[in-house]
mmCIF file of C-alpha atoms in Angstrom:
data_model
loop_
_atom_site.group_PDB
_atom_site.id
_atom_site.type_symbol
_atom_site.label_atom_id
_atom_site.label_comp_id
_atom_site.label_asym_id
_atom_site.label_seq_id
_atom_site.Cartn_x
_atom_site.Cartn_y
_atom_site.Cartn_z
ATOM 1 C CA UNK A 1 89.723 85.070 110.636
ATOM 2 C CA UNK A 2 91.804 87.347 113.088
ATOM 3 C CA UNK A 3 95.361 87.096 114.172
ATOM 4 C CA UNK A 4 97.677 89.158 116.310
ATOM 5 C CA UNK A 5 101.274 88.327 115.394
ATOM 6 C CA UNK A 6 104.373 89.209 117.540
ATOM 7 C CA UNK A 7 107.352 91.102 116.121
ATOM 8 C CA UNK A 8 110.916 91.051 117.100
ATOM 9 C CA UNK A 9 113.783 93.639 116.665
ATOM 10 C CA UNK A 10 117.270 93.021 117.025
ATOM 11 C CA UNK A 11 119.895 95.352 115.362
ATOM 12 C CA UNK A 12 118.901 95.626 111.606
ATOM 13 C CA UNK A 13 115.786 93.368 112.243
ATOM 14 C CA UNK A 14 112.120 93.840 112.844
ATOM 15 C CA UNK A 15 110.798 96.351 115.274
ATOM 16 C CA UNK A 16 109.194 95.166 118.462
ATOM 17 C CA UNK A 17 106.566 97.787 119.049
ATOM 18 C CA UNK A 18 103.799 97.197 121.621
ATOM 19 C CA UNK A 19 101.245 99.452 119.725
ATOM 20 C CA UNK A 20 97.782 98.081 119.747
ATOM 21 C CA UNK A 21 94.705 99.210 117.621
ATOM 22 C CA UNK A 22 92.648 101.316 119.837
ATOM 23 C CA UNK A 23 89.100 100.444 118.866
ATOM 24 C CA UNK A 24 88.922 98.316 115.768
ATOM 25 C CA UNK A 25 86.227 95.812 114.882
ATOM 26 C CA UNK A 26 85.969 94.373 111.360
ATOM 27 C CA UNK A 27 83.423 92.097 109.962
ATOM 28 C CA UNK A 28 84.070 88.723 108.095
ATOM 29 C CA UNK A 29 84.738 89.301 104.394
ATOM 30 C CA UNK A 30 81.922 89.701 101.889
ATOM 31 C CA UNK A 31 82.800 88.271 98.634
ATOM 32 C CA UNK A 32 81.852 89.693 95.148
ATOM 33 C CA UNK A 33 82.291 86.676 92.987
ATOM 34 C CA UNK A 34 83.360 86.420 89.318
ATOM 35 C CA UNK A 35 84.695 89.862 88.665
ATOM 36 C CA UNK A 36 87.060 88.652 85.842
ATOM 37 C CA UNK A 37 90.166 86.665 84.988
ATOM 38 C CA UNK A 38 93.207 87.679 87.294
ATOM 39 C CA UNK A 39 91.949 91.016 88.920
ATOM 40 C CA UNK A 40 95.110 92.945 89.522
ATOM 41 C CA UNK A 41 94.503 96.420 90.808
ATOM 42 C CA UNK A 42 91.531 98.379 92.182
ATOM 43 C CA UNK A 43 90.487 102.027 92.751
ATOM 44 C CA UNK A 44 87.457 103.647 94.255
ATOM 45 C CA UNK A 45 85.221 106.723 93.781
ATOM 46 C CA UNK A 46 81.642 107.817 93.418
ATOM 47 C CA UNK A 47 81.338 107.196 89.648
ATOM 48 C CA UNK A 48 77.548 107.352 89.336
ATOM 49 C CA UNK A 49 76.886 110.517 91.655
ATOM 50 C CA UNK A 50 74.716 108.661 94.099
ATOM 51 C CA UNK A 51 76.950 109.581 97.075
ATOM 52 C CA UNK A 52 78.305 106.128 97.617
ATOM 53 C CA UNK A 53 81.726 104.956 96.823
ATOM 54 C CA UNK A 54 82.017 102.553 94.075
ATOM 55 C CA UNK A 55 84.832 100.219 92.893
ATOM 56 C CA UNK A 56 86.685 100.026 89.685
ATOM 57 C CA UNK A 57 89.109 97.197 88.870
ATOM 58 C CA UNK A 58 91.232 95.812 86.074
ATOM 59 C CA UNK A 59 91.564 92.156 85.074
ATOM 60 C CA UNK A 60 94.921 91.286 83.800
ATOM 61 C CA UNK A 61 94.095 88.176 81.822
ATOM 62 C CA UNK A 62 90.510 88.876 80.855
ATOM 63 C CA UNK A 63 89.708 88.935 77.105
ATOM 64 C CA UNK A 64 86.193 89.905 77.561
ATOM 65 C CA UNK A 65 86.173 92.794 80.026
ATOM 66 C CA UNK A 66 89.524 93.848 81.504
ATOM 67 C CA UNK A 67 87.880 96.912 83.146
ATOM 68 C CA UNK A 68 84.931 96.545 85.579
ATOM 69 C CA UNK A 69 83.047 98.870 87.698
ATOM 70 C CA UNK A 70 81.223 97.624 90.781
ATOM 71 C CA UNK A 71 78.252 99.825 91.889
ATOM 72 C CA UNK A 72 77.703 100.321 95.562
ATOM 73 C CA UNK A 73 74.225 99.909 97.060
ATOM 74 C CA UNK A 74 75.023 102.236 99.852
ATOM 75 C CA UNK A 75 75.502 99.649 102.539
ATOM 76 C CA UNK A 76 78.778 98.173 101.230
ATOM 77 C CA UNK A 77 77.158 95.703 98.825
ATOM 78 C CA UNK A 78 78.418 95.696 95.306
ATOM 79 C CA UNK A 79 77.045 94.606 91.827
ATOM 80 C CA UNK A 80 78.435 94.727 88.360
ATOM 81 C CA UNK A 81 78.170 97.996 86.531
ATOM 82 C CA UNK A 82 80.043 99.432 83.541
ATOM 83 C CA UNK A 83 82.657 97.149 81.859
ATOM 84 C CA UNK A 84 84.901 97.509 78.847
ATOM 85 C CA UNK A 85 87.668 95.738 76.933
ATOM 86 C CA UNK A 86 90.570 98.105 76.618
ATOM 87 C CA UNK A 87 93.579 98.032 74.400
ATOM 88 C CA UNK A 88 94.293 97.182 70.819
ATOM 89 C CA UNK A 89 95.482 93.509 71.129
ATOM 90 C CA UNK A 90 94.331 90.392 73.025
ATOM 91 C CA UNK A 91 97.561 90.731 75.056
ATOM 92 C CA UNK A 92 97.103 94.337 76.186
ATOM 93 C CA UNK A 93 96.927 93.112 79.802
ATOM 94 C CA UNK A 94 95.193 95.855 81.932
ATOM 95 C CA UNK A 95 97.550 95.938 84.913
ATOM 96 C CA UNK A 96 96.932 99.150 87.064
ATOM 97 C CA UNK A 97 94.051 101.612 87.446
ATOM 98 C CA UNK A 98 93.611 105.028 88.878
ATOM 99 C CA UNK A 99 90.577 107.248 89.363
ATOM 100 C CA UNK A 100 90.620 111.042 89.226
ATOM 101 C CA UNK A 101 89.100 114.001 87.598
ATOM 102 C CA UNK A 102 91.226 114.468 84.597
ATOM 103 C CA UNK A 103 89.300 117.048 82.556
ATOM 104 C CA UNK A 104 87.925 119.346 85.239
ATOM 105 C CA UNK A 105 84.310 118.692 84.884
ATOM 106 C CA UNK A 106 83.903 117.319 88.548
ATOM 107 C CA UNK A 107 83.225 113.651 87.174
ATOM 108 C CA UNK A 108 85.676 110.993 88.097
ATOM 109 C CA UNK A 109 87.610 109.578 85.184
ATOM 110 C CA UNK A 110 89.691 106.449 84.856
ATOM 111 C CA UNK A 111 93.255 105.767 83.559
ATOM 112 C CA UNK A 112 94.469 102.260 83.081
ATOM 113 C CA UNK A 113 97.984 101.080 82.490
ATOM 114 C CA UNK A 114 98.070 98.416 79.715
ATOM 115 C CA UNK A 115 101.167 96.464 80.383
ATOM 116 C CA UNK A 116 101.113 94.363 77.192
ATOM 117 C CA UNK A 117 100.551 97.227 74.673
ATOM 118 C CA UNK A 118 102.741 99.989 76.302
ATOM 119 C CA UNK A 119 99.729 102.315 76.626
ATOM 120 C CA UNK A 120 97.501 104.191 78.993
ATOM 121 C CA UNK A 121 93.826 104.105 78.335
ATOM 122 C CA UNK A 122 91.891 107.252 79.577
ATOM 123 C CA UNK A 123 88.123 106.956 79.899
ATOM 124 C CA UNK A 124 86.275 110.170 80.754
ATOM 125 C CA UNK A 125 83.384 109.674 83.187
ATOM 126 C CA UNK A 126 79.910 110.965 82.505
ATOM 127 C CA UNK A 127 78.971 111.128 86.170
ATOM 128 C CA UNK A 128 76.260 108.532 85.814
ATOM 129 C CA UNK A 129 78.415 105.427 86.144
ATOM 130 C CA UNK A 130 79.298 105.255 82.349
ATOM 131 C CA UNK A 131 82.368 106.364 80.595
ATOM 132 C CA UNK A 132 83.303 107.599 77.082
ATOM 133 C CA UNK A 133 85.485 105.669 74.642
ATOM 134 C CA UNK A 134 89.013 104.987 75.679
ATOM 135 C CA UNK A 135 91.715 107.301 74.417
ATOM 136 C CA UNK A 136 95.134 105.549 74.206
ATOM 137 C CA UNK A 137 98.414 107.230 74.973
ATOM 138 C CA UNK A 138 101.920 105.631 74.501
ATOM 139 C CA UNK A 139 104.200 104.990 77.514
ATOM 140 C CA UNK A 140 107.432 103.177 78.000
ATOM 141 C CA UNK A 141 107.795 99.366 77.774
ATOM 142 C CA UNK A 142 105.342 97.456 80.011
ATOM 143 C CA UNK A 143 103.637 100.109 82.292
ATOM 144 C CA UNK A 144 102.890 98.233 85.450
ATOM 145 C CA UNK A 145 101.753 101.009 87.814
ATOM 146 C CA UNK A 146 100.103 104.326 87.403
ATOM 147 C CA UNK A 147 99.486 107.501 89.543
ATOM 148 C CA UNK A 148 98.366 111.048 89.242
ATOM 149 C CA UNK A 149 99.869 114.373 90.240
ATOM 150 C CA UNK A 150 100.322 117.975 88.893
ATOM 151 C CA UNK A 151 103.820 117.615 87.721
ATOM 152 C CA UNK A 152 103.473 120.724 85.730
ATOM 153 C CA UNK A 153 101.207 123.350 87.195
ATOM 154 C CA UNK A 154 98.329 124.874 85.365
ATOM 155 C CA UNK A 155 96.467 122.101 83.449
ATOM 156 C CA UNK A 156 95.181 119.850 86.056
ATOM 157 C CA UNK A 157 96.371 116.298 87.015
ATOM 158 C CA UNK A 158 98.997 114.546 84.976
ATOM 159 C CA UNK A 159 99.845 110.923 84.764
ATOM 160 C CA UNK A 160 102.871 108.958 85.648
ATOM 161 C CA UNK A 161 103.560 105.258 84.817
ATOM 162 C CA UNK A 162 106.198 102.701 85.919
ATOM 163 C CA UNK A 163 107.645 101.169 82.785
ATOM 164 C CA UNK A 164 108.718 97.767 84.235
ATOM 165 C CA UNK A 165 110.708 96.461 81.360
ATOM 166 C CA UNK A 166 112.209 99.750 80.202
ATOM 167 C CA UNK A 167 113.357 100.671 83.700
ATOM 168 C CA UNK A 168 111.846 104.143 83.291
ATOM 169 C CA UNK A 169 108.854 106.223 84.303
ATOM 170 C CA UNK A 170 106.676 108.106 81.816
ATOM 171 C CA UNK A 171 105.047 111.431 82.660
ATOM 172 C CA UNK A 172 102.046 112.270 80.488
ATOM 173 C CA UNK A 173 101.167 116.000 80.818
ATOM 174 C CA UNK A 174 97.598 117.005 80.742
ATOM 175 C CA UNK A 175 96.354 119.707 78.399
ATOM 176 C CA UNK A 176 93.483 120.385 80.738
ATOM 177 C CA UNK A 177 90.880 118.475 78.774
ATOM 178 C CA UNK A 178 91.955 114.884 79.667
ATOM 179 C CA UNK A 179 94.025 114.669 76.570
ATOM 180 C CA UNK A 180 97.846 113.966 77.220
ATOM 181 C CA UNK A 181 101.122 114.983 75.539
ATOM 182 C CA UNK A 182 103.845 112.506 74.350
ATOM 183 C CA UNK A 183 105.467 110.817 77.299
ATOM 184 C CA UNK A 184 108.509 112.313 79.070
ATOM 185 C CA UNK A 185 110.673 109.350 80.125
ATOM 186 C CA UNK A 186 112.784 109.295 83.221
ATOM 187 C CA UNK A 187 115.449 106.556 83.926
ATOM 188 C CA UNK A 188 115.178 104.615 87.300
ATOM 189 C CA UNK A 189 116.675 101.440 88.671
ATOM 190 C CA UNK A 190 116.331 97.843 87.360
ATOM 191 C CA UNK A 191 112.991 96.143 87.762
ATOM 192 C CA UNK A 192 110.860 99.091 88.961
ATOM 193 C CA UNK A 193 107.429 98.157 90.446
ATOM 194 C CA UNK A 194 105.419 101.026 91.967
ATOM 195 C CA UNK A 195 105.608 104.792 92.203
ATOM 196 C CA UNK A 196 104.680 107.155 94.978
ATOM 197 C CA UNK A 197 104.104 110.908 94.712
ATOM 198 C CA UNK A 198 104.619 113.795 97.137
ATOM 199 C CA UNK A 199 106.484 117.031 97.775
ATOM 200 C CA UNK A 200 109.566 115.751 99.610
ATOM 201 C CA UNK A 201 111.503 118.977 99.800
ATOM 202 C CA UNK A 202 108.896 121.533 100.312
ATOM 203 C CA UNK A 203 109.447 123.465 97.180
ATOM 204 C CA UNK A 204 105.952 123.142 95.780
ATOM 205 C CA UNK A 205 106.932 120.740 93.022
ATOM 206 C CA UNK A 206 105.818 117.101 93.209
ATOM 207 C CA UNK A 207 108.487 114.498 93.581
ATOM 208 C CA UNK A 208 108.447 110.665 93.077
ATOM 209 C CA UNK A 209 109.681 107.640 94.732
ATOM 210 C CA UNK A 210 109.961 104.232 92.816
ATOM 211 C CA UNK A 211 110.338 100.766 94.322
ATOM 212 C CA UNK A 212 113.221 98.868 92.557
ATOM 213 C CA UNK A 213 112.750 95.146 93.008
ATOM 214 C CA UNK A 214 115.999 93.836 91.654
ATOM 215 C CA UNK A 215 118.136 96.222 93.678
ATOM 216 C CA UNK A 216 116.130 96.145 96.965
ATOM 217 C CA UNK A 217 115.894 100.037 97.099
ATOM 218 C CA UNK A 218 113.693 102.854 96.652
ATOM 219 C CA UNK A 219 114.798 105.486 94.146
ATOM 220 C CA UNK A 220 113.863 109.087 95.025
ATOM 221 C CA UNK A 221 113.921 112.029 92.515
ATOM 222 C CA UNK A 222 112.906 115.510 93.058
ATOM 223 C CA UNK A 223 110.642 117.144 90.524
ATOM 224 C CA UNK A 224 111.582 120.266 88.455
ATOM 225 C CA UNK A 225 108.075 121.377 88.066
ATOM 226 C CA UNK A 226 107.921 120.771 84.313
ATOM 227 C CA UNK A 227 107.366 117.066 84.253
ATOM 228 C CA UNK A 228 111.078 116.159 84.522
ATOM 229 C CA UNK A 229 113.023 114.989 87.651
ATOM 230 C CA UNK A 230 116.444 115.309 89.051
ATOM 231 C CA UNK A 231 119.153 112.857 89.861
ATOM 232 C CA UNK A 232 118.386 109.568 91.736
ATOM 233 C CA UNK A 233 119.047 109.209 95.421
ATOM 234 C CA UNK A 234 118.576 105.622 96.545
ATOM 235 C CA UNK A 235 117.767 104.157 99.895
ATOM 236 C CA UNK A 236 118.226 100.390 100.541
ATOM 237 C CA UNK A 237 115.137 98.617 101.989
ATOM 238 C CA UNK A 238 114.058 95.021 102.447
ATOM 239 C CA UNK A 239 113.923 92.261 99.863
ATOM 240 C CA UNK A 240 111.852 92.738 96.744
ATOM 241 C CA UNK A 241 110.310 96.169 97.520
ATOM 242 C CA UNK A 242 106.959 96.477 95.894
ATOM 243 C CA UNK A 243 104.069 98.904 96.959
ATOM 244 C CA UNK A 244 104.915 102.351 98.169
ATOM 245 C CA UNK A 245 102.820 105.049 99.791
ATOM 246 C CA UNK A 246 103.614 108.530 101.044
ATOM 247 C CA UNK A 247 102.379 110.173 104.286
ATOM 248 C CA UNK A 248 103.648 112.141 107.408
ATOM 249 C CA UNK A 249 103.853 109.226 109.839
ATOM 250 C CA UNK A 250 105.625 110.954 112.668
ATOM 251 C CA UNK A 251 103.852 114.401 112.705
ATOM 252 C CA UNK A 252 106.904 116.534 111.948
ATOM 253 C CA UNK A 253 105.231 118.026 108.827
ATOM 254 C CA UNK A 254 107.558 116.318 106.390
ATOM 255 C CA UNK A 255 106.485 113.563 103.953
ATOM 256 C CA UNK A 256 107.575 110.036 104.737
ATOM 257 C CA UNK A 257 107.503 106.880 102.612
ATOM 258 C CA UNK A 258 106.265 103.340 103.447
ATOM 259 C CA UNK A 259 107.279 100.471 101.165
ATOM 260 C CA UNK A 260 106.383 96.715 101.325
ATOM 261 C CA UNK A 261 109.035 94.165 101.005
ATOM 262 C CA UNK A 262 107.311 91.392 99.145
ATOM 263 C CA UNK A 263 109.657 88.406 99.845
ATOM 264 C CA UNK A 264 110.670 89.669 103.321
ATOM 265 C CA UNK A 265 107.037 89.928 104.681
ATOM 266 C CA UNK A 266 107.663 93.342 106.074
ATOM 267 C CA UNK A 267 107.099 97.089 105.507
ATOM 268 C CA UNK A 268 109.995 99.598 105.656
ATOM 269 C CA UNK A 269 109.483 103.220 106.908
ATOM 270 C CA UNK A 270 111.676 105.994 105.277
ATOM 271 C CA UNK A 271 111.555 109.123 107.310
ATOM 272 C CA UNK A 272 111.808 112.269 105.420
ATOM 273 C CA UNK A 273 113.995 115.199 106.479
ATOM 274 C CA UNK A 274 111.946 117.798 104.640
ATOM 275 C CA UNK A 275 114.807 118.554 102.202
ATOM 276 C CA UNK A 276 114.485 115.401 99.949
ATOM 277 C CA UNK A 277 116.568 113.188 102.082
ATOM 278 C CA UNK A 278 115.245 109.853 103.527
ATOM 279 C CA UNK A 279 116.462 107.190 105.928
ATOM 280 C CA UNK A 280 115.056 103.827 107.051
ATOM 281 C CA UNK A 281 113.848 104.244 110.575
ATOM 282 C CA UNK A 282 111.912 101.054 111.101
ATOM 283 C CA UNK A 283 111.033 97.812 109.579
ATOM 284 C CA UNK A 284 107.859 96.020 110.661
ATOM 285 C CA UNK A 285 106.274 92.647 110.137
ATOM 286 C CA UNK A 286 103.230 92.148 107.784
ATOM 287 C CA UNK A 287 101.445 88.951 106.511
ATOM 288 C CA UNK A 288 103.121 86.845 103.744
ATOM 289 C CA UNK A 289 103.798 88.485 100.442
ATOM 290 C CA UNK A 290 102.674 92.132 101.081
ATOM 291 C CA UNK A 291 101.745 93.500 97.582
ATOM 292 C CA UNK A 292 99.384 96.334 98.240
ATOM 293 C CA UNK A 293 99.515 99.228 100.729
ATOM 294 C CA UNK A 294 97.073 101.875 102.053
ATOM 295 C CA UNK A 295 97.423 104.478 104.700
ATOM 296 C CA UNK A 296 94.471 105.291 106.941
ATOM 297 C CA UNK A 297 93.529 105.996 110.616
ATOM 298 C CA UNK A 298 91.752 102.712 111.015
ATOM 299 C CA UNK A 299 90.990 102.909 114.739
ATOM 300 C CA UNK A 300 90.126 106.631 115.156
ATOM 301 C CA UNK A 301 92.980 107.411 117.501
ATOM 302 C CA UNK A 302 94.308 110.216 115.312
ATOM 303 C CA UNK A 303 97.490 108.270 114.232
ATOM 304 C CA UNK A 304 97.993 106.982 110.663
ATOM 305 C CA UNK A 305 97.991 103.096 110.364
ATOM 306 C CA UNK A 306 99.262 100.883 107.560
ATOM 307 C CA UNK A 307 97.100 98.387 105.791
ATOM 308 C CA UNK A 308 98.701 95.686 103.452
ATOM 309 C CA UNK A 309 97.239 93.148 101.253
ATOM 310 C CA UNK A 310 99.194 89.843 101.366
ATOM 311 C CA UNK A 311 99.081 87.637 98.255
ATOM 312 C CA UNK A 312 100.742 84.629 99.974
ATOM 313 C CA UNK A 313 98.806 84.376 103.185
ATOM 314 C CA UNK A 314 95.523 85.596 101.637
ATOM 315 C CA UNK A 315 94.725 88.328 104.179
ATOM 316 C CA UNK A 316 95.146 91.941 104.928
ATOM 317 C CA UNK A 317 97.408 93.195 107.734
ATOM 318 C CA UNK A 318 96.696 96.362 109.825
ATOM 319 C CA UNK A 319 99.544 97.830 111.642
ATOM 320 C CA UNK A 320 98.590 100.329 114.198
ATOM 321 C CA UNK A 321 100.562 103.680 114.007
ATOM 322 C CA UNK A 322 102.051 105.209 117.114
ATOM 323 C CA UNK A 323 102.034 108.687 115.728
ATOM 324 C CA UNK A 324 105.904 108.782 115.956
ATOM 325 C CA UNK A 325 106.795 106.759 112.829
ATOM 326 C CA UNK A 326 106.526 103.361 114.644
ATOM 327 C CA UNK A 327 103.969 100.632 114.040
ATOM 328 C CA UNK A 328 102.607 97.773 116.030
ATOM 329 C CA UNK A 329 102.315 94.041 115.257
ATOM 330 C CA UNK A 330 99.951 93.084 112.447
ATOM 331 C CA UNK A 331 96.344 92.274 112.946
ATOM 332 C CA UNK A 332 95.268 90.018 110.063
ATOM 333 C CA UNK A 333 91.903 89.570 108.540
ATOM 334 C CA UNK A 334 91.085 86.862 105.823
ATOM 335 C CA UNK A 335 90.483 87.670 102.197
ATOM 336 C CA UNK A 336 90.189 85.705 99.065
ATOM 337 C CA UNK A 337 93.030 83.850 97.312
ATOM 338 C CA UNK A 338 96.055 86.110 96.439
ATOM 339 C CA UNK A 339 94.922 89.489 97.693
ATOM 340 C CA UNK A 340 97.143 91.360 95.253
ATOM 341 C CA UNK A 341 95.908 94.985 95.930
ATOM 342 C CA UNK A 342 93.533 96.954 98.104
ATOM 343 C CA UNK A 343 91.681 100.282 98.796
ATOM 344 C CA UNK A 344 90.507 101.646 102.115
ATOM 345 C CA UNK A 345 87.439 103.916 102.247
ATOM 346 C CA UNK A 346 84.018 104.190 103.877
ATOM 347 C CA UNK A 347 81.877 102.009 101.727
ATOM 348 C CA UNK A 348 78.750 101.686 103.917
ATOM 349 C CA UNK A 349 78.345 105.290 105.108
ATOM 350 C CA UNK A 350 79.098 104.745 108.840
ATOM 351 C CA UNK A 351 82.032 107.139 108.849
ATOM 352 C CA UNK A 352 84.503 104.248 109.469
ATOM 353 C CA UNK A 353 87.115 102.937 107.069
ATOM 354 C CA UNK A 354 86.446 99.710 105.195
ATOM 355 C CA UNK A 355 88.695 97.606 102.997
ATOM 356 C CA UNK A 356 88.332 95.985 99.572
ATOM 357 C CA UNK A 357 90.808 93.802 97.932
ATOM 358 C CA UNK A 358 91.159 92.179 94.601
ATOM 359 C CA UNK A 359 91.900 88.416 94.728
ATOM 360 C CA UNK A 360 93.839 87.348 91.681
ATOM 361 C CA UNK A 361 93.442 83.534 91.841
ATOM 362 C CA UNK A 362 89.793 83.536 92.908
ATOM 363 C CA UNK A 363 88.749 86.172 90.458
ATOM 364 C CA UNK A 364 86.956 87.863 93.357
ATOM 365 C CA UNK A 365 86.657 91.010 95.404
ATOM 366 C CA UNK A 366 86.693 90.877 99.198
ATOM 367 C CA UNK A 367 84.946 93.622 101.093
ATOM 368 C CA UNK A 368 85.740 93.807 104.834
ATOM 369 C CA UNK A 369 83.490 96.265 106.570
ATOM 370 C CA UNK A 370 84.251 98.079 109.891
ATOM 371 C CA UNK A 371 82.011 97.600 112.915
ATOM 372 C CA UNK A 372 80.260 94.645 114.485
ATOM 373 C CA UNK A 373 78.370 92.261 112.258
ATOM 374 C CA UNK A 374 74.514 92.424 112.779
ATOM 375 C CA UNK A 375 73.299 89.549 114.979
ATOM 376 C CA UNK A 376 71.581 86.546 113.218
ATOM 377 C CA UNK A 377 67.849 86.628 113.147
ATOM 378 C CA UNK A 378 66.422 83.565 114.965
ATOM 379 C CA UNK A 379 62.678 83.005 114.210
ATOM 380 C CA UNK A 380 60.514 82.020 117.151
ATOM 381 C CA UNK A 381 59.755 78.227 117.532
ATOM 382 C CA UNK A 382 56.062 77.608 117.801
ATOM 383 C CA UNK A 383 54.922 74.992 120.312
ATOM 384 C CA UNK A 384 52.963 72.366 118.338
ATOM 385 C CA UNK A 385 52.170 69.817 121.130
ATOM 386 C CA UNK A 386 55.777 68.635 121.678
ATOM 387 C CA UNK A 387 56.398 67.852 118.077
ATOM 388 C CA UNK A 388 59.173 69.828 116.409
ATOM 389 C CA UNK A 389 59.716 68.733 112.820
ATOM 390 C CA UNK A 390 63.183 69.271 111.200
ATOM 391 C CA UNK A 391 61.686 71.934 108.836
ATOM 392 C CA UNK A 392 61.009 74.242 111.863
ATOM 393 C CA UNK A 393 64.761 74.748 112.476
ATOM 394 C CA UNK A 394 66.784 77.477 110.711
ATOM 395 C CA UNK A 395 70.458 76.907 109.923
ATOM 396 C CA UNK A 396 72.545 79.706 111.410
ATOM 397 C CA UNK A 397 76.220 80.191 110.260
ATOM 398 C CA UNK A 398 78.448 81.624 112.865
ATOM 399 C CA UNK A 399 81.871 82.944 112.200
ATOM 400 C CA UNK A 400 84.391 82.213 115.034
ATOM 401 C CA UNK A 401 87.103 84.673 115.804
ATOM 402 C CA UNK A 402 90.569 83.860 117.094
ATOM 403 C CA UNK A 403 91.194 81.162 114.430
ATOM 404 C CA UNK A 404 94.167 81.297 112.081
ATOM 405 C CA UNK A 405 94.452 79.378 108.936
ATOM 406 C CA UNK A 406 97.909 77.930 108.478
ATOM 407 C CA UNK A 407 99.181 77.104 105.056
ATOM 408 C CA UNK A 408 102.477 76.612 103.358
ATOM 409 C CA UNK A 409 104.050 79.472 101.413
ATOM 410 C CA UNK A 410 103.448 79.429 97.596
ATOM 411 C CA UNK A 411 106.265 79.914 95.127
ATOM 412 C CA UNK A 412 106.463 83.591 94.124
ATOM 413 C CA UNK A 413 104.467 84.528 91.109
ATOM 414 C CA UNK A 414 105.846 87.104 88.817
ATOM 415 C CA UNK A 415 104.160 89.684 86.730
#
């Protein structure tokens, strides 16, 4: 269930960083079964107003319910809640999801990228775990990722998609009510995958970074404050860059970028100079096939750590942050089959970060809670005169730590 892997750095290679997680204890995964056909992306939020963080996911190949909400019971246990079939065709392929308040009513809404029908579906939340009918907005060809940000000030959160076959991004400006204007398209490199958002140059306008798979680079564009972006500046990273995240990893007050390199089994750190410029300052090992990324202080030491979901090794990797832009060797925890994406949040109310992944092959969600697992309850054995029938024993399932599952790498699966 748990593995510590060594890293190695020679010039241009992986960073050898003896950084350990300070105090981190994670339980064995809890599995939420049968969430749908090919779950592909996941988000979280309190959708029903009970104070507990719920999950929302999209099922890429499901023809019955390609959107599903899982309600939290307060202790990190999840059950099926609201569901819907989104899109206008059977090939709409719900591919990515984001949760945010899009109409300013203090209830969380959902926006889903429909890769097969070139649309975004927006569902406004009622605050009780249900959602209104989906409104559809046109994007570029094959939107494979979605994010939010106020790209034009004044009307709340806007949407941006990565249009994987058009080699563009699409910005949909919000009118303040959760209705969106016609898409503003923006050219990026060939085969874009994911988009990250942040203010890279400190001018108050949101900028974007896009992972470009075919060219092994990240495209960076500075925002103009009106939903458009400036010229592309590219930074070369590892092979097949995929998921991106933005945060200040070295504490200098400037936004940095982390990108997973899916066929290199690494994450690259792009350190920002505060003026919109970036340079790769480290490359760190992960599990096999990192496709999802989240940033969180997992061990409470005050430094941001990196968590990746690894679709080929069926686990998550936690890389301890040193607070200076460097990261330690990965600590790996098992998930279901093909952990394609993840979120990190406190799901059981203990003020510690937990992890949830969507597992594409299994059609499941894995929930990995922080803290020690409760000890098994062993019933007392009653003395019945030296006779102890088999029915008196209770079978106890124990999880052994320190074991690593070894398996051959799978061939890469595309979109």
